Coordinates of C-alpha atoms in Angstrom, one line a residue:
Chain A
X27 CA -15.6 66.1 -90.5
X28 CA -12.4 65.6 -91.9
X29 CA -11.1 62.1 -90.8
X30 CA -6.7 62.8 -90.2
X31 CA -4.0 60.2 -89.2
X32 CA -0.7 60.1 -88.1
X33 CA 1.8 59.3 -91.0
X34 CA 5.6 58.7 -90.4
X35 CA 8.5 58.6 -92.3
X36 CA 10.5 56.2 -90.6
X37 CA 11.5 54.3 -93.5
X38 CA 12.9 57.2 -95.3
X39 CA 14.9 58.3 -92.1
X40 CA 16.0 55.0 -91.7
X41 CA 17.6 54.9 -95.2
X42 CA 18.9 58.1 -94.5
X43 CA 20.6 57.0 -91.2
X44 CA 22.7 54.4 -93.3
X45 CA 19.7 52.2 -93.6
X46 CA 19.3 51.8 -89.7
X47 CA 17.6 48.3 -89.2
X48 CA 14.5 48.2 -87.5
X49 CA 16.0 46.1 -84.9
X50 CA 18.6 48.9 -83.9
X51 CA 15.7 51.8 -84.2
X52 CA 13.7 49.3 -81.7
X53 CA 16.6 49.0 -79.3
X54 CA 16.9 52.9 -79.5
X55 CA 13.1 53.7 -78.3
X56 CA 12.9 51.0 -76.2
X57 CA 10.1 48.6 -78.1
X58 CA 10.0 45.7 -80.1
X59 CA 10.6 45.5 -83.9
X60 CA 7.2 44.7 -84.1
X61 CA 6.1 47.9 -82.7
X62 CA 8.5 49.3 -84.9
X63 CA 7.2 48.0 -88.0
X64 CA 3.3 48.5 -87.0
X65 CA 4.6 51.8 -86.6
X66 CA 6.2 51.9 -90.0
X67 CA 3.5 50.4 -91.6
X68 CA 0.4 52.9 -90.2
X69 CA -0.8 50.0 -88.4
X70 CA -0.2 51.9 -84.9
X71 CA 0.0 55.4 -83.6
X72 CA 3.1 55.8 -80.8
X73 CA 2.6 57.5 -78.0
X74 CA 3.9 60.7 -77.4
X75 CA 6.5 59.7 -75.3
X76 CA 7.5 56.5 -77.8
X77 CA 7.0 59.5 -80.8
X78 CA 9.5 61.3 -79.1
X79 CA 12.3 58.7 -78.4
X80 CA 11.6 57.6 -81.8
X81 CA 12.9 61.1 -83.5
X82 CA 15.8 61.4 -80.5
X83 CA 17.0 58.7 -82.1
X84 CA 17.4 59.5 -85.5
X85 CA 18.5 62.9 -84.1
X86 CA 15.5 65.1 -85.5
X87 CA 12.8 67.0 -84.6
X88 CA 9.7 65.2 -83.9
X89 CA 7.8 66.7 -86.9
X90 CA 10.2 65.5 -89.5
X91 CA 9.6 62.0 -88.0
X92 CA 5.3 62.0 -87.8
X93 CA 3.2 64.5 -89.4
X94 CA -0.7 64.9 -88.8
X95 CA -2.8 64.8 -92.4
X96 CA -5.6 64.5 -93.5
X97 CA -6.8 61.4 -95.3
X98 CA -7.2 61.7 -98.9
X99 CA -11.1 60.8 -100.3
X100 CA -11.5 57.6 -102.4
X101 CA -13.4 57.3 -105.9
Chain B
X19 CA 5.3 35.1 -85.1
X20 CA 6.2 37.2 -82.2
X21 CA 6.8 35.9 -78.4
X22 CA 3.4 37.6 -77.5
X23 CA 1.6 35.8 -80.6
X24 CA 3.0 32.8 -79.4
X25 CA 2.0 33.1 -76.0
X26 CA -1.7 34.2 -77.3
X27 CA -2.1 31.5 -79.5
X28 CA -1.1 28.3 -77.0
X29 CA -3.4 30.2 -74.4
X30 CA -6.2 30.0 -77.1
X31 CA -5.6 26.8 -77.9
X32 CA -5.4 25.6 -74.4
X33 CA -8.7 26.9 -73.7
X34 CA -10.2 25.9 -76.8
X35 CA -9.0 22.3 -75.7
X36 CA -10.9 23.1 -72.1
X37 CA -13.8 24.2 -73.8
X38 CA -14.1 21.2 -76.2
X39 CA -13.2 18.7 -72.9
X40 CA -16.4 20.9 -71.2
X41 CA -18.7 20.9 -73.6
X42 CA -18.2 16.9 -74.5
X43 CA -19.4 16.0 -70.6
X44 CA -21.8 18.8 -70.1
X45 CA -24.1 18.8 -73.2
X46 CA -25.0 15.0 -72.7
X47 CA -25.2 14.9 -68.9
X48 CA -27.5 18.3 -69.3
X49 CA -29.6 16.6 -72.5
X50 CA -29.9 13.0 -70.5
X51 CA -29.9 12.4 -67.0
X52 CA -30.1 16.2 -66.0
X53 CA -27.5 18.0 -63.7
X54 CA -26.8 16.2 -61.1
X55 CA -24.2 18.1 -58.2
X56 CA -21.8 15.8 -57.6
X57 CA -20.8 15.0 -60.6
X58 CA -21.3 18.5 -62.2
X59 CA -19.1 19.9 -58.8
X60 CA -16.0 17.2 -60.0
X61 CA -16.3 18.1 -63.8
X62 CA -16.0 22.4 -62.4
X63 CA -13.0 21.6 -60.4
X64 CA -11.4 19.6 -63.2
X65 CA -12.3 22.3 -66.0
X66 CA -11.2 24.9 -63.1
X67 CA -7.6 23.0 -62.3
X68 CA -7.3 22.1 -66.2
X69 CA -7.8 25.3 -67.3
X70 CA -4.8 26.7 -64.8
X71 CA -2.4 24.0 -65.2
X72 CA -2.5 24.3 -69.1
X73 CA -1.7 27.9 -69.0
X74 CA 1.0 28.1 -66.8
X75 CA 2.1 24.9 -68.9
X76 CA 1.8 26.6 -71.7
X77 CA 3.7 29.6 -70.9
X78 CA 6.9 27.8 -69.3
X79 CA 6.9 25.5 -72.3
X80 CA 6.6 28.7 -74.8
X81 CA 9.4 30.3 -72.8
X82 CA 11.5 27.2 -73.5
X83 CA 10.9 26.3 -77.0
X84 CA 11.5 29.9 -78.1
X85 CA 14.5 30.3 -75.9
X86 CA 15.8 27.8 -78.0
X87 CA 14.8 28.5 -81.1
X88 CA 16.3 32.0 -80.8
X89 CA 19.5 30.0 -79.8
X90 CA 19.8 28.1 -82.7
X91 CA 18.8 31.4 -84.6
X92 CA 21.5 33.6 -83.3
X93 CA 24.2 31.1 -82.7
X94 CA 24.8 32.1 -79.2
X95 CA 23.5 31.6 -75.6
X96 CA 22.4 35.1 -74.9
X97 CA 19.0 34.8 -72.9
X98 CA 16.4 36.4 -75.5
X99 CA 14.8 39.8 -74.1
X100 CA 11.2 39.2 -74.6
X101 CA 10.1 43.1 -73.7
X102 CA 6.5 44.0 -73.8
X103 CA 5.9 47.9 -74.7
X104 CA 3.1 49.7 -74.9
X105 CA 1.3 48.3 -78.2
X106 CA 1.6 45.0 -76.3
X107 CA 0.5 46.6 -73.2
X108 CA -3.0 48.4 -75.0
X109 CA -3.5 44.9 -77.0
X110 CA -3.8 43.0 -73.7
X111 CA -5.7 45.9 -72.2
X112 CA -8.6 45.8 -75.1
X113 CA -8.2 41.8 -75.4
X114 CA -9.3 42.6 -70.7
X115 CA -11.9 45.0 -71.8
X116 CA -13.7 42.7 -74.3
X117 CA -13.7 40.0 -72.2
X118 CA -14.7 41.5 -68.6
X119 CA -18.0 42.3 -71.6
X120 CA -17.9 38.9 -73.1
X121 CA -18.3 37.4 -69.5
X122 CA -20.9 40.3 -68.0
X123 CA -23.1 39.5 -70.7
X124 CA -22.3 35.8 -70.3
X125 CA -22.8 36.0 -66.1
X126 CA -26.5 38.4 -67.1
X127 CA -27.8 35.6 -69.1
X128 CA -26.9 32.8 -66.9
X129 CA -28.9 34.5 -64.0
X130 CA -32.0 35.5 -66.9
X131 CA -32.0 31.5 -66.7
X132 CA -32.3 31.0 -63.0
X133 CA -34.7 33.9 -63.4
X134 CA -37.1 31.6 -66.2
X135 CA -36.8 28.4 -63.2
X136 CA -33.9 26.8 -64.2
X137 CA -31.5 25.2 -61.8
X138 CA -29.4 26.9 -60.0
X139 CA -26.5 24.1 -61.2
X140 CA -26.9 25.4 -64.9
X141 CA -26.6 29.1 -63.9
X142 CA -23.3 28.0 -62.7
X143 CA -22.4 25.8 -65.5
X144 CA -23.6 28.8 -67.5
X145 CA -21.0 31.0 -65.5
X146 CA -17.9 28.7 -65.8
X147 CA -19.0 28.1 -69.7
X148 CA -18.7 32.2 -70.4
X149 CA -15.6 32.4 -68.3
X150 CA -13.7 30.7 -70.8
X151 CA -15.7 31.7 -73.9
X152 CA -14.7 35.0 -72.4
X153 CA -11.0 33.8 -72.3
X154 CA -11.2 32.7 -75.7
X155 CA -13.2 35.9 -77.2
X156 CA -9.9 37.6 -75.4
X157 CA -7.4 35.7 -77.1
X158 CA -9.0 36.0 -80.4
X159 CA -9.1 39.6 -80.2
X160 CA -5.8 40.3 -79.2
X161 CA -4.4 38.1 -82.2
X162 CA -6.5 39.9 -84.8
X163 CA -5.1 43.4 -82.9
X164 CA -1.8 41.9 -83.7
X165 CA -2.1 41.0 -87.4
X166 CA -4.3 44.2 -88.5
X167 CA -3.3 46.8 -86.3
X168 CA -4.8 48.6 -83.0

């Protein structure tokens, strides 16, 4: 079976956003800049819920914020 | 190093500290003389009072110190909001999972030994022994969730 994971692109929406700081995209969802930057870095899938605040806060839908893929085969 | 790092890390080191002070009476009272109850029953309570004391210790203290280092970081004397979302809430929630199963397979082998004729003192010994190895498997856990990811 193909093995999928959630990718973001926080970074790029962040940059976008007049390169937002991860401390003001954590105040916006609610969580810590931690959370934020395990996000960021694929180290942690959000909830639904936190998914969803996430891309309210950059104004977008949720799907230009995370995306579902599949992971690409090493070697 | 977050506030819940922090937190994690004095706790671990706290029982660490508990475990060492255990082990250092218990191991030569169990090798020479054998158990004997009422000294076995003061060096529980201690480990049992120690082991409290230090981690409510530990957290005011952690409070404290990073209340002020936040002050001195930010130049002002807002109180520091030290939130806990849901990654911290399903870190602490798998660091309780593995050690409810770090302390039922440590409370199953201390009864397999009152099972094979040992003492019922070393059963409990055994008990108190995996309640903080438990504690400690916990802490570990959680800290490793932290640094690689959950």
């Amino acid at each position: 079976m193909e093995k999928y994971r959630v990718q973001n692109n926080i970074r790029k929406l962040r940059f976008y956003h007049g390169e937002m700081t991860q401390e003001a995209l954590a105040e916006k969802a609610g969580v810590t800049r931690q959370t934020i930057i395990a996000i960021e870095g694929g180290k942690y899938a959000p909830s639904l819920e936190l998914a969803f605040r996430i891309a309210l806060a950059f104004g977008v839908p949720l799907e230009e914020v995370f995306s579902y893929t599949a992971e690409e085969e090493s070697g | 190093m977050t506030y819940r790092e922090t937190n994690i890390s004095v706790s671990l080191a706290s029982s660490l500290l508990v475990m060492g002070y255990y082990l250092i009476n218990w191991l030569p009272m169990y090798q020479d003389e054998g158990l004997n109850s009422a000294v076995i029953f003061r060096l529980w309570v201690i480990t049992i009072v120690a082991t409290i004391i230090l981690n409510i210790l530990g957290n005011i203290l952690t409070s404290i110190v990073l209340s002020i280092a936040h002050a001195i970081k930010t130049q002002s004397d807002v109180e520091p909001r030290f939130v806990e979302d849901e990654r911290d809430k399903l870190i602490e929630l798998k660091g309780s999972k593995a050690a409810y199963i770090a302390f039922s397979i440590g409370v199953f082998l201390s009864m397999l030994s009152f099972a094979f004729g040992q003492p019922p003192l070393l059963m409990f010994s055994l008990i108190i022994f995996f309640s903080i190895a438990a504690e400690i498997t916990s802490d570990v856990l959680q800290l490793i969730y932290y640094r690689r990811g959950v």
